[in-house]
């Protein structure tokens, strides 16, 4: 039996005795890294999981492993270690040396972020790695204050555009609190995950376990709470979870792409709770901060790029930090691959091809909106700009006008002009109609959420 098979068998046993939510929360991305002389080491993705497994599940894990390993498993230890991406599911034979990591390909940035996106904290998202500038200093200070003295600002609500460090700050709070007290129960979830887990729990008659998990935390981090719109059951559950935690002075931190009041289709009683504590925003960093961020990322990645190159990249990529980082990664990868030293010239050339080659993308444009909505409703973009008033076209058209106003802050005359040279009154009508319909129409809210998700995940 390999370590992989051993762990799978033990997980099979554990799964039977745990709720689905608990099982996925605590055993996702775990594996056995070594098993020698009756001593197994279980690798887990973060310190929080480690503390939790040691405290709550150690006996069950030991028993499950002893059941399957038969021949003399005596001890189980836990270690924080990310799963190697290559040859992931093979595992090492028991007693053999652990898979040689130096030869294995490094875990891809994206994959790694993906793997740790839901329940666990990404080790890179700490306060130490967060660069403070004018546009995020308040959010940073509030996050730090909350981590140091939970319950002081409760909830902390961080909002701002995509790629500006909201997730990073949320997770930094989690890391900091665990660092100060390893017994702190922290849970980081995306709103989507919270919703899915809840629906799943209800469907499988495990709502109580779901509640127990969430209501016994010291710190609950919910990312992108704007996606909770329109999901009544989930809103109800969130409301009660919120109250339970808040009443016992447990810290709640939420992020969103917009302030609470601007989240459509969310109950008033929730909006008011979201505003109880502290609201802070993050916006795009200024040039100086962008250079500082690039410098810090270079250090992290052990890449050497001249100050001149970094200034150039910082001035070329202005929209958000994710894009800035993505551009830097491509520059590094490109030069490593070609095995040449980066020069201002080579970087310039690369960045210019990236901007029109679909690599890094500029801020949202009306065209992005048009294309996304057209593909969502499966109608040709050109028809949306045309005169035809059939509902299958007029409805998506109104949605585009609504979104241009909401997401791009465009003026009504310019919206009319872009959408096939229409009058500004048409744009006003479209906007008010969709805004009013949103109050009533669950399906419409759902559509808009999905469209926004597509827009921002492509951006
Ligand atoms: P958001 O959740 O707001 O969309 P993220 O937190 O995912 O954004 O940030 C996107 C990327 O940019 C992450 O890799 C994050 O580490 C990085 N980042 C954002 N802001 C900063 C900052 N001030 N300092 C260092 N890195 C940052
Ligand atoms: Mg985020």
CSV table of C-alpha atoms and ligand atoms in Angstrom, one decimal:
chain,number,residue,atom,x,y,z
A,1,UNK,CA,0.0,0.0,0.0
A,2,UNK,CA,1.3,3.5,-0.8
A,3,UNK,CA,0.9,6.4,1.6
A,4,UNK,CA,-1.7,7.7,-0.8
A,5,UNK,CA,-3.8,4.6,-0.6
A,6,UNK,CA,-3.4,4.5,3.1
A,7,UNK,CA,-4.6,8.0,3.5
A,8,UNK,CA,-7.5,7.5,1.1
A,9,UNK,CA,-8.6,4.5,3.1
A,10,UNK,CA,-8.4,6.3,6.3
A,11,UNK,CA,-10.3,9.3,4.8
A,12,UNK,CA,-13.0,6.9,3.7
A,13,UNK,CA,-13.5,5.9,7.4
A,14,UNK,CA,-13.3,9.5,8.6
A,15,UNK,CA,-15.8,10.6,6.1
A,16,UNK,CA,-18.4,8.3,7.5
A,17,UNK,CA,-18.2,9.8,10.9
A,18,UNK,CA,-18.1,13.4,9.9
A,19,UNK,CA,-20.5,15.9,8.3
A,20,UNK,CA,-19.8,16.7,4.8
A,21,UNK,CA,-19.0,20.3,5.7
A,22,UNK,CA,-16.6,19.3,8.4
A,23,UNK,CA,-15.0,16.7,6.2
A,24,UNK,CA,-14.3,19.0,3.3
A,25,UNK,CA,-13.3,21.8,5.6
A,26,UNK,CA,-10.7,19.9,7.4
A,27,UNK,CA,-9.5,17.2,5.1
A,28,UNK,CA,-9.3,18.9,1.8
A,29,UNK,CA,-5.7,19.1,0.5
A,30,UNK,CA,-4.3,16.9,3.2
A,31,UNK,CA,-2.0,14.0,2.5
A,32,UNK,CA,0.4,11.7,4.2
A,33,UNK,CA,3.9,12.8,3.4
A,34,UNK,CA,5.8,10.1,5.3
A,35,UNK,CA,5.1,6.9,7.1
A,36,UNK,CA,8.1,5.3,8.7
A,37,UNK,CA,8.6,3.2,11.8
A,38,UNK,CA,5.0,3.4,12.8
A,39,UNK,CA,5.0,7.1,12.6
A,40,UNK,CA,2.8,8.9,10.0
A,41,UNK,CA,3.1,12.6,9.1
A,42,UNK,CA,-0.1,14.1,7.8
A,43,UNK,CA,0.5,17.3,5.8
A,44,UNK,CA,-2.1,20.0,5.9
A,45,UNK,CA,-2.4,23.3,4.0
A,46,UNK,CA,-2.2,25.7,6.9
A,47,UNK,CA,-1.5,26.2,10.6
A,48,UNK,CA,-5.2,26.6,11.3
A,49,UNK,CA,-6.1,23.2,9.9
A,50,UNK,CA,-3.1,21.7,11.8
A,51,UNK,CA,-4.3,23.1,15.1
A,52,UNK,CA,-7.8,22.0,14.5
A,53,UNK,CA,-6.9,18.4,13.5
A,54,UNK,CA,-4.6,18.1,16.5
A,55,UNK,CA,-7.2,19.4,18.8
A,56,UNK,CA,-10.5,18.0,17.5
A,57,UNK,CA,-9.8,15.1,15.2
A,58,UNK,CA,-6.6,13.5,16.4
A,59,UNK,CA,-8.2,10.5,18.1
A,60,UNK,CA,-10.4,9.8,15.1
A,61,UNK,CA,-7.5,10.1,12.7
A,62,UNK,CA,-5.3,7.9,14.7
A,63,UNK,CA,-8.1,5.3,15.0
A,64,UNK,CA,-8.9,5.4,11.3
A,65,UNK,CA,-5.2,5.0,10.3
A,66,UNK,CA,-4.7,2.2,12.8
A,67,UNK,CA,-7.7,0.4,11.3
A,68,UNK,CA,-6.3,0.5,7.8
A,69,UNK,CA,-2.6,0.3,8.5
A,70,UNK,CA,-2.8,-2.7,10.7
A,71,UNK,CA,0.9,-3.2,11.0
A,72,UNK,CA,1.9,-1.0,13.8
A,73,UNK,CA,0.9,2.5,13.3
A,74,UNK,CA,1.6,4.2,16.6
A,75,UNK,CA,1.9,7.9,16.1
A,76,UNK,CA,0.4,10.6,13.9
A,77,UNK,CA,1.9,14.0,13.5
A,78,UNK,CA,0.8,17.0,11.5
A,79,UNK,CA,2.8,19.3,9.4
A,80,UNK,CA,2.0,22.4,7.3
A,81,UNK,CA,2.9,21.7,3.7
A,82,UNK,CA,1.3,22.3,0.3
A,83,UNK,CA,0.5,19.4,-1.8
A,84,UNK,CA,3.1,18.8,-4.5
A,85,UNK,CA,1.4,19.3,-7.9
A,86,UNK,CA,3.3,16.5,-9.7
A,87,UNK,CA,2.8,13.3,-9.4
A,88,UNK,CA,0.0,14.2,-7.2
A,89,UNK,CA,-2.1,11.1,-6.8
A,90,UNK,CA,0.6,8.5,-6.7
A,91,UNK,CA,2.0,8.8,-3.2
A,92,UNK,CA,5.1,7.2,-1.9
A,93,UNK,CA,5.3,3.6,-0.9
A,94,UNK,CA,5.2,3.3,2.9
A,95,UNK,CA,8.6,3.3,4.3
A,96,UNK,CA,10.2,5.0,1.3
A,97,UNK,CA,11.6,8.4,1.3
A,98,UNK,CA,9.1,11.2,0.7
A,99,UNK,CA,8.5,12.3,-2.9
A,100,UNK,CA,11.6,14.3,-3.9
A,101,UNK,CA,10.4,17.8,-4.2
A,102,UNK,CA,13.4,19.4,-5.8
A,103,UNK,CA,12.9,17.5,-9.0
A,104,UNK,CA,9.2,18.1,-9.1
A,105,UNK,CA,7.9,21.1,-11.0
A,106,UNK,CA,7.1,24.0,-8.8
A,107,UNK,CA,3.4,24.5,-7.9
A,108,UNK,CA,1.9,26.9,-10.4
A,109,UNK,CA,0.9,30.2,-8.8
A,110,UNK,CA,-2.7,30.0,-10.1
A,111,UNK,CA,-3.1,26.4,-9.1
A,112,UNK,CA,-1.9,27.1,-5.7
A,113,UNK,CA,-4.2,30.0,-5.2
A,114,UNK,CA,-7.0,27.8,-6.6
A,115,UNK,CA,-6.2,24.9,-4.3
A,116,UNK,CA,-6.2,27.1,-1.2
A,117,UNK,CA,-8.9,29.5,-2.3
A,118,UNK,CA,-11.8,28.2,-0.3
A,119,UNK,CA,-11.3,27.0,3.2
A,120,UNK,CA,-7.7,27.5,3.9
A,121,UNK,CA,-5.5,30.5,4.1
A,122,UNK,CA,-3.0,31.2,1.4
A,123,UNK,CA,0.4,31.4,3.1
A,124,UNK,CA,1.4,34.3,0.9
A,125,UNK,CA,-1.4,36.6,2.1
A,126,UNK,CA,0.1,38.0,5.3
A,127,UNK,CA,0.4,41.5,6.7
A,128,UNK,CA,4.2,41.2,6.2
A,129,UNK,CA,3.6,40.8,2.4
A,130,UNK,CA,1.1,43.6,2.2
A,131,UNK,CA,2.4,47.0,0.9
A,132,UNK,CA,0.7,49.9,2.4
A,133,UNK,CA,0.0,53.1,0.4
A,134,UNK,CA,-2.5,56.0,0.5
A,135,UNK,CA,-5.3,54.1,-1.1
A,136,UNK,CA,-5.3,51.1,1.3
A,137,UNK,CA,-3.8,52.4,4.5
A,138,UNK,CA,-7.1,52.7,6.3
A,139,UNK,CA,-8.2,49.2,5.3
A,140,UNK,CA,-4.8,47.9,6.4
A,141,UNK,CA,-5.0,49.7,9.7
A,142,UNK,CA,-8.5,48.5,10.4
A,143,UNK,CA,-7.6,44.9,9.5
A,144,UNK,CA,-4.6,45.0,11.8
A,145,UNK,CA,-6.6,46.5,14.6
A,146,UNK,CA,-9.2,43.7,14.2
A,147,UNK,CA,-6.6,41.0,14.2
A,148,UNK,CA,-5.0,42.4,17.3
A,149,UNK,CA,-8.1,43.1,19.2
A,150,UNK,CA,-11.0,41.0,17.8
A,151,UNK,CA,-14.5,42.4,18.4
A,152,UNK,CA,-13.4,46.0,18.4
A,153,UNK,CA,-14.8,46.8,14.9
A,154,UNK,CA,-17.4,44.2,14.3
A,155,UNK,CA,-18.0,43.5,11.5
A,156,UNK,CA,-15.2,44.9,9.5
A,157,UNK,CA,-16.4,45.4,6.0
A,158,UNK,CA,-13.8,45.9,3.3
A,159,UNK,CA,-14.9,46.9,-0.2
A,160,UNK,CA,-13.3,47.9,-3.4
A,161,UNK,CA,-12.7,46.8,-7.0
A,162,UNK,CA,-11.2,43.6,-8.2
A,163,UNK,CA,-7.6,42.8,-7.5
A,164,UNK,CA,-7.0,45.5,-4.9
A,165,UNK,CA,-6.1,43.3,-1.9
A,166,UNK,CA,-9.4,42.5,-0.2
A,167,UNK,CA,-8.8,38.8,-0.1
A,168,UNK,CA,-5.2,39.4,0.9
A,169,UNK,CA,-6.3,41.5,3.9
A,170,UNK,CA,-9.0,39.1,5.0
A,171,UNK,CA,-6.5,36.2,5.0
A,172,UNK,CA,-3.9,38.3,6.7
A,173,UNK,CA,-6.3,38.8,9.6
A,174,UNK,CA,-6.7,35.0,9.8
A,175,UNK,CA,-3.0,34.4,9.8
A,176,UNK,CA,-2.3,37.0,12.4
A,177,UNK,CA,-4.9,35.7,14.8
A,178,UNK,CA,-3.7,32.1,14.5
A,179,UNK,CA,-0.2,33.3,15.0
A,180,UNK,CA,-1.1,35.1,18.2
A,181,UNK,CA,-3.1,32.2,19.4
A,182,UNK,CA,-2.9,28.9,17.7
A,183,UNK,CA,-6.2,27.8,19.2
A,184,UNK,CA,-8.1,30.5,17.5
A,185,UNK,CA,-10.8,29.0,15.3
A,186,UNK,CA,-10.7,30.8,12.0
A,187,UNK,CA,-12.6,30.0,8.9
A,188,UNK,CA,-12.1,31.7,5.5
A,189,UNK,CA,-14.8,31.1,2.9
A,190,UNK,CA,-15.9,32.6,-0.3
A,191,UNK,CA,-19.5,33.6,-0.3
A,192,UNK,CA,-20.1,31.0,-3.0
A,193,UNK,CA,-18.7,28.4,-0.8
A,194,UNK,CA,-20.7,29.4,2.2
A,195,UNK,CA,-23.9,29.2,0.0
A,196,UNK,CA,-23.0,25.8,-1.5
A,197,UNK,CA,-22.1,24.3,1.8
A,198,UNK,CA,-25.3,25.6,3.3
A,199,UNK,CA,-27.5,24.3,0.5
A,200,UNK,CA,-25.7,21.0,0.7
A,201,UNK,CA,-26.0,20.7,4.4
A,202,UNK,CA,-29.7,21.4,4.3
A,203,UNK,CA,-30.2,18.9,1.5
A,204,UNK,CA,-28.4,16.2,3.5
A,205,UNK,CA,-30.1,16.9,6.8
A,206,UNK,CA,-26.9,18.3,8.2
A,207,UNK,CA,-28.0,21.9,8.8
A,208,UNK,CA,-27.2,21.5,12.5
A,209,UNK,CA,-23.6,20.6,11.9
A,210,UNK,CA,-23.3,23.4,9.5
A,211,UNK,CA,-24.6,25.8,12.1
A,212,UNK,CA,-22.3,24.3,14.8
A,213,UNK,CA,-19.3,24.7,12.6
A,214,UNK,CA,-20.0,28.3,11.7
A,215,UNK,CA,-21.3,29.5,15.1
A,216,UNK,CA,-18.4,28.2,17.1
A,217,UNK,CA,-15.7,30.2,15.3
A,218,UNK,CA,-13.6,32.9,16.7
A,219,UNK,CA,-13.1,34.6,13.4
A,220,UNK,CA,-15.3,34.2,10.3
A,221,UNK,CA,-14.0,35.6,7.0
A,222,UNK,CA,-16.4,35.7,4.2
A,223,UNK,CA,-15.1,36.9,0.9
A,224,UNK,CA,-17.1,38.6,-1.9
A,225,UNK,CA,-20.3,38.8,0.1
A,226,UNK,CA,-22.0,40.6,-2.7
A,227,UNK,CA,-22.8,37.3,-4.3
A,228,UNK,CA,-25.2,36.5,-1.5
A,229,UNK,CA,-27.9,38.6,-3.3
A,230,UNK,CA,-31.1,36.9,-4.0
A,231,UNK,CA,-30.5,33.7,-2.2
A,232,UNK,CA,-33.1,33.9,0.5
A,233,UNK,CA,-32.3,30.7,2.5
A,234,UNK,CA,-28.7,31.6,2.5
A,235,UNK,CA,-29.3,35.1,3.6
A,236,UNK,CA,-31.4,33.9,6.4
A,237,UNK,CA,-28.7,31.5,7.6
A,238,UNK,CA,-26.1,34.2,7.2
A,239,UNK,CA,-28.2,36.5,9.3
A,240,UNK,CA,-28.4,34.1,12.1
A,241,UNK,CA,-24.8,33.1,11.9
A,242,UNK,CA,-23.9,36.8,12.0
A,243,UNK,CA,-26.1,37.4,15.0
A,244,UNK,CA,-24.7,34.4,16.9
A,245,UNK,CA,-21.1,35.4,16.4
A,246,UNK,CA,-21.7,39.1,16.9
A,247,UNK,CA,-23.5,38.5,20.2
A,248,UNK,CA,-20.6,36.5,21.6
A,249,UNK,CA,-18.2,39.1,20.4
A,250,UNK,CA,-16.6,36.9,17.8
A,251,UNK,CA,-15.0,38.8,14.9
A,252,UNK,CA,-16.6,38.8,11.5
A,253,UNK,CA,-14.8,40.2,8.5
A,254,UNK,CA,-16.5,40.6,5.1
A,255,UNK,CA,-15.3,41.8,1.7
A,256,UNK,CA,-17.3,43.0,-1.3
A,257,UNK,CA,-16.8,44.8,-4.5
A,258,UNK,CA,-19.2,47.5,-3.4
A,259,UNK,CA,-20.5,49.0,-0.1
A,260,UNK,CA,-23.4,47.3,1.6
A,261,UNK,CA,-26.1,49.8,0.5
A,262,UNK,CA,-25.1,49.2,-3.1
A,263,UNK,CA,-25.6,45.4,-3.0
A,264,UNK,CA,-28.8,44.8,-4.8
A,265,UNK,CA,-31.3,42.2,-3.6
A,266,UNK,CA,-30.0,41.9,-0.1
A,267,UNK,CA,-32.4,42.2,2.8
A,268,UNK,CA,-32.5,45.5,4.7
A,269,UNK,CA,-31.8,43.9,8.0
A,270,UNK,CA,-28.6,42.4,6.6
A,271,UNK,CA,-27.5,45.7,5.1
A,272,UNK,CA,-27.9,47.4,8.4
A,273,UNK,CA,-25.9,44.8,10.2
A,274,UNK,CA,-23.1,45.0,7.6
A,275,UNK,CA,-22.9,48.7,8.5
A,276,UNK,CA,-22.8,48.2,12.2
A,277,UNK,CA,-19.0,48.0,12.5
A,278,UNK,CA,-16.5,49.6,10.3
A,279,UNK,CA,-16.6,50.2,6.6
A,280,UNK,CA,-13.3,50.7,4.8
A,281,UNK,CA,-12.5,50.8,1.1
A,282,UNK,CA,-9.5,50.0,-1.0
A,283,UNK,CA,-8.8,51.6,-4.3
A,284,UNK,CA,-6.2,51.4,-7.0
A,285,UNK,CA,-2.7,52.1,-5.7
A,286,UNK,CA,-0.8,55.2,-6.8
A,287,UNK,CA,2.4,54.9,-8.9
A,288,UNK,CA,4.8,55.0,-5.9
A,289,UNK,CA,2.9,52.2,-4.2
A,290,UNK,CA,2.8,50.2,-7.4
A,291,UNK,CA,6.6,50.4,-7.7
A,292,UNK,CA,6.9,49.3,-4.0
A,293,UNK,CA,4.6,46.4,-4.6
A,294,UNK,CA,6.6,45.3,-7.6
A,295,UNK,CA,9.8,45.5,-5.6
A,296,UNK,CA,8.4,43.4,-2.9
A,297,UNK,CA,7.0,40.8,-5.3
A,298,UNK,CA,10.4,40.6,-7.0
A,299,UNK,CA,12.0,39.9,-3.6
A,300,UNK,CA,9.5,37.2,-2.9
A,301,UNK,CA,10.2,35.6,-6.2
A,302,UNK,CA,14.0,36.1,-6.0
A,303,UNK,CA,13.8,37.9,-9.3
A,304,UNK,CA,16.1,40.8,-10.2
A,305,UNK,CA,14.7,43.5,-12.3
A,306,UNK,CA,16.2,47.0,-12.5
A,307,UNK,CA,14.4,50.0,-10.9
A,308,UNK,CA,14.0,51.4,-14.3
A,309,UNK,CA,12.1,48.3,-15.5
A,310,UNK,CA,9.9,48.3,-12.4
A,311,UNK,CA,9.0,52.0,-12.9
A,312,UNK,CA,8.1,51.3,-16.4
A,313,UNK,CA,5.8,48.3,-15.5
A,314,UNK,CA,4.2,50.3,-12.7
A,315,UNK,CA,3.3,53.1,-15.1
A,316,UNK,CA,2.1,50.8,-17.8
A,317,UNK,CA,-0.2,48.7,-15.5
A,318,UNK,CA,-2.4,51.0,-13.5
A,319,UNK,CA,-5.7,49.2,-12.9
A,320,UNK,CA,-5.1,46.8,-10.1
A,321,UNK,CA,-2.5,44.8,-8.2
A,322,UNK,CA,-3.5,41.4,-9.5
A,323,UNK,CA,-2.8,42.6,-13.0
A,324,UNK,CA,0.4,44.2,-11.9
A,325,UNK,CA,1.5,40.9,-10.4
A,326,UNK,CA,0.3,38.9,-13.4
A,327,UNK,CA,2.4,41.2,-15.7
A,328,UNK,CA,5.4,40.8,-13.5
A,329,UNK,CA,5.0,37.0,-13.4
A,330,UNK,CA,4.9,36.9,-17.2
A,331,UNK,CA,8.0,39.1,-17.5
A,332,UNK,CA,9.9,36.8,-15.2
A,333,UNK,CA,8.7,33.6,-16.8
A,334,UNK,CA,9.4,34.9,-20.3
A,335,UNK,CA,13.0,35.8,-19.6
A,336,UNK,CA,13.6,32.7,-17.6
A,337,UNK,CA,12.3,30.6,-20.5
A,338,UNK,CA,14.4,32.5,-23.0
A,339,UNK,CA,17.3,32.5,-20.6
A,340,UNK,CA,18.1,36.1,-21.2
A,341,UNK,CA,18.4,39.1,-18.9
A,342,UNK,CA,15.4,41.4,-18.9
A,343,UNK,CA,16.1,44.9,-20.4
A,344,UNK,CA,13.8,47.9,-20.6
A,345,UNK,CA,13.5,47.1,-24.3
A,346,UNK,CA,12.5,43.5,-24.0
A,347,UNK,CA,10.1,44.3,-21.2
A,348,UNK,CA,8.5,47.1,-23.2
A,349,UNK,CA,8.0,44.8,-26.1
A,350,UNK,CA,6.5,42.1,-24.0
A,351,UNK,CA,4.1,44.4,-22.1
A,352,UNK,CA,2.9,45.9,-25.4
A,353,UNK,CA,2.0,42.5,-26.8
A,354,UNK,CA,0.3,41.5,-23.6
A,355,UNK,CA,-2.0,44.5,-23.6
A,356,UNK,CA,-3.4,43.7,-27.0
A,357,UNK,CA,-2.8,40.0,-26.9
A,358,UNK,CA,-5.3,39.4,-24.2
A,359,UNK,CA,-2.8,38.6,-21.5
A,360,UNK,CA,-3.2,41.3,-19.0
A,361,UNK,CA,-6.3,43.3,-19.6
A,362,UNK,CA,-7.2,46.9,-19.0
A,363,UNK,CA,-10.0,48.0,-16.8
A,364,UNK,CA,-13.5,47.0,-17.8
A,365,UNK,CA,-14.6,48.7,-21.0
A,366,UNK,CA,-18.0,49.0,-22.6
A,367,UNK,CA,-16.8,46.4,-25.1
A,368,UNK,CA,-16.1,43.9,-22.3
A,369,UNK,CA,-19.6,44.5,-21.1
A,370,UNK,CA,-21.2,44.2,-24.5
A,371,UNK,CA,-19.4,41.0,-25.3
A,372,UNK,CA,-20.0,39.4,-21.9
A,373,UNK,CA,-23.7,40.2,-22.0
A,374,UNK,CA,-24.1,39.1,-25.6
A,375,UNK,CA,-22.4,35.8,-24.9
A,376,UNK,CA,-24.4,35.3,-21.7
A,377,UNK,CA,-27.7,35.7,-23.6
A,378,UNK,CA,-26.3,34.1,-26.7
A,379,UNK,CA,-27.1,36.8,-29.1
A,380,UNK,CA,-24.8,38.6,-31.6
A,381,UNK,CA,-23.1,41.7,-30.2
A,382,UNK,CA,-24.0,43.6,-33.4
A,383,UNK,CA,-27.7,43.0,-33.0
A,384,UNK,CA,-27.6,44.5,-29.5
A,385,UNK,CA,-26.5,47.7,-31.1
A,386,UNK,CA,-29.1,47.5,-33.8
A,387,UNK,CA,-32.7,48.8,-34.0
A,388,UNK,CA,-34.6,45.5,-33.6
A,389,UNK,CA,-36.9,45.6,-30.5
A,390,UNK,CA,-37.6,42.0,-30.0
A,391,UNK,CA,-37.5,41.0,-26.4
A,392,UNK,CA,-34.6,38.6,-26.8
A,393,UNK,CA,-32.5,41.7,-27.8
A,394,UNK,CA,-34.2,44.5,-25.9
A,395,UNK,CA,-33.8,42.8,-22.6
A,396,UNK,CA,-30.0,42.2,-22.8
A,397,UNK,CA,-29.6,45.7,-24.2
A,398,UNK,CA,-31.3,47.1,-21.1
A,399,UNK,CA,-29.0,45.1,-19.0
A,400,UNK,CA,-25.9,46.4,-20.7
A,401,UNK,CA,-27.1,50.0,-20.2
A,402,UNK,CA,-27.8,49.2,-16.6
A,403,UNK,CA,-24.4,47.7,-16.1
A,404,UNK,CA,-22.6,50.6,-17.9
A,405,UNK,CA,-24.1,52.9,-15.4
A,406,UNK,CA,-23.4,50.7,-12.4
A,407,UNK,CA,-20.0,49.3,-13.3
A,408,UNK,CA,-18.5,52.0,-15.5
A,409,UNK,CA,-20.2,55.0,-14.1
A,410,UNK,CA,-21.0,56.1,-17.7
A,411,UNK,CA,-23.2,59.1,-18.3
A,412,UNK,CA,-26.6,58.5,-19.8
A,413,UNK,CA,-25.8,60.4,-23.1
A,414,UNK,CA,-22.6,58.3,-23.5
A,415,UNK,CA,-24.5,55.1,-22.8
A,416,UNK,CA,-27.1,56.0,-25.4
A,417,UNK,CA,-24.4,56.9,-27.9
A,418,UNK,CA,-22.5,53.6,-27.5
A,419,UNK,CA,-25.6,51.4,-27.6
A,420,UNK,CA,-26.4,52.1,-31.2
A,421,UNK,CA,-26.8,55.9,-31.1
A,422,UNK,CA,-29.8,56.0,-28.9
A,423,UNK,CA,-31.2,58.9,-27.0
A,424,UNK,CA,-30.2,59.5,-23.4
A,425,UNK,CA,-33.8,59.1,-22.3
A,426,UNK,CA,-33.7,55.5,-23.5
A,427,UNK,CA,-30.7,54.9,-21.3
A,428,UNK,CA,-32.4,56.4,-18.3
A,429,UNK,CA,-35.5,54.3,-18.9
A,430,UNK,CA,-33.4,51.1,-19.2
A,431,UNK,CA,-31.5,51.9,-16.1
A,432,UNK,CA,-34.6,52.7,-13.9
A,433,UNK,CA,-36.5,49.7,-15.3
A,434,UNK,CA,-33.8,47.2,-14.5
A,435,UNK,CA,-33.2,48.8,-11.1
A,436,UNK,CA,-36.9,48.5,-10.3
A,437,UNK,CA,-37.2,45.0,-11.6
A,438,UNK,CA,-34.3,43.9,-9.5
A,439,UNK,CA,-36.3,44.5,-6.4
A,440,UNK,CA,-38.8,41.9,-7.4
A,441,UNK,CA,-37.2,39.6,-9.8
A,442,UNK,CA,-35.1,36.8,-8.3
A,443,UNK,CA,-34.1,35.4,-11.7
A,444,UNK,CA,-32.9,38.8,-12.9
A,445,UNK,CA,-30.7,39.2,-9.8
A,446,UNK,CA,-29.3,35.8,-10.5
A,447,UNK,CA,-28.6,36.7,-14.1
A,448,UNK,CA,-26.8,39.9,-13.1
A,449,UNK,CA,-24.7,38.1,-10.5
A,450,UNK,CA,-23.6,35.6,-13.0
A,451,UNK,CA,-22.8,38.3,-15.6
A,452,UNK,CA,-20.8,40.2,-13.0
A,453,UNK,CA,-18.9,37.1,-12.1
A,454,UNK,CA,-18.0,36.5,-15.7
A,455,UNK,CA,-17.0,40.1,-16.2
A,456,UNK,CA,-14.7,40.2,-13.2
A,457,UNK,CA,-13.3,36.8,-13.6
A,458,UNK,CA,-12.3,37.7,-17.2
A,459,UNK,CA,-10.9,41.1,-16.2
B,1,LIG,P1,-9.2,41.3,-4.4
B,1,LIG,O1,-9.6,40.2,-3.4
B,1,LIG,O2,-9.4,42.7,-3.9
B,1,LIG,O3,-9.8,41.0,-5.7
B,1,LIG,P2,-6.6,40.1,-3.9
B,1,LIG,O4,-6.5,40.2,-2.5
B,1,LIG,O5,-6.9,38.8,-4.5
B,1,LIG,O6,-7.6,41.2,-4.5
B,1,LIG,O7,-5.2,40.7,-4.6
B,1,LIG,C1,-4.8,40.3,-5.8
B,1,LIG,C2,-3.3,40.1,-5.8
B,1,LIG,O8,-2.6,41.3,-5.6
B,1,LIG,C3,-2.9,39.1,-4.7
B,1,LIG,O9,-1.9,38.3,-5.2
B,1,LIG,C4,-2.4,40.0,-3.6
B,1,LIG,O10,-1.4,39.4,-2.9
B,1,LIG,C5,-1.9,41.2,-4.4
B,1,LIG,N1,-2.0,42.4,-3.6
B,1,LIG,C6,-3.1,43.3,-3.6
B,1,LIG,N2,-2.8,44.4,-2.9
B,1,LIG,C7,-1.5,44.2,-2.4
B,1,LIG,C8,-0.7,45.0,-1.6
B,1,LIG,N3,-1.1,46.2,-1.1
B,1,LIG,N4,0.5,44.6,-1.3
B,1,LIG,C9,1.0,43.4,-1.8
B,1,LIG,N5,0.2,42.6,-2.6
B,1,LIG,C10,-1.0,43.0,-2.9
B,2,LIG,MG1,-10.9,38.6,-3.7
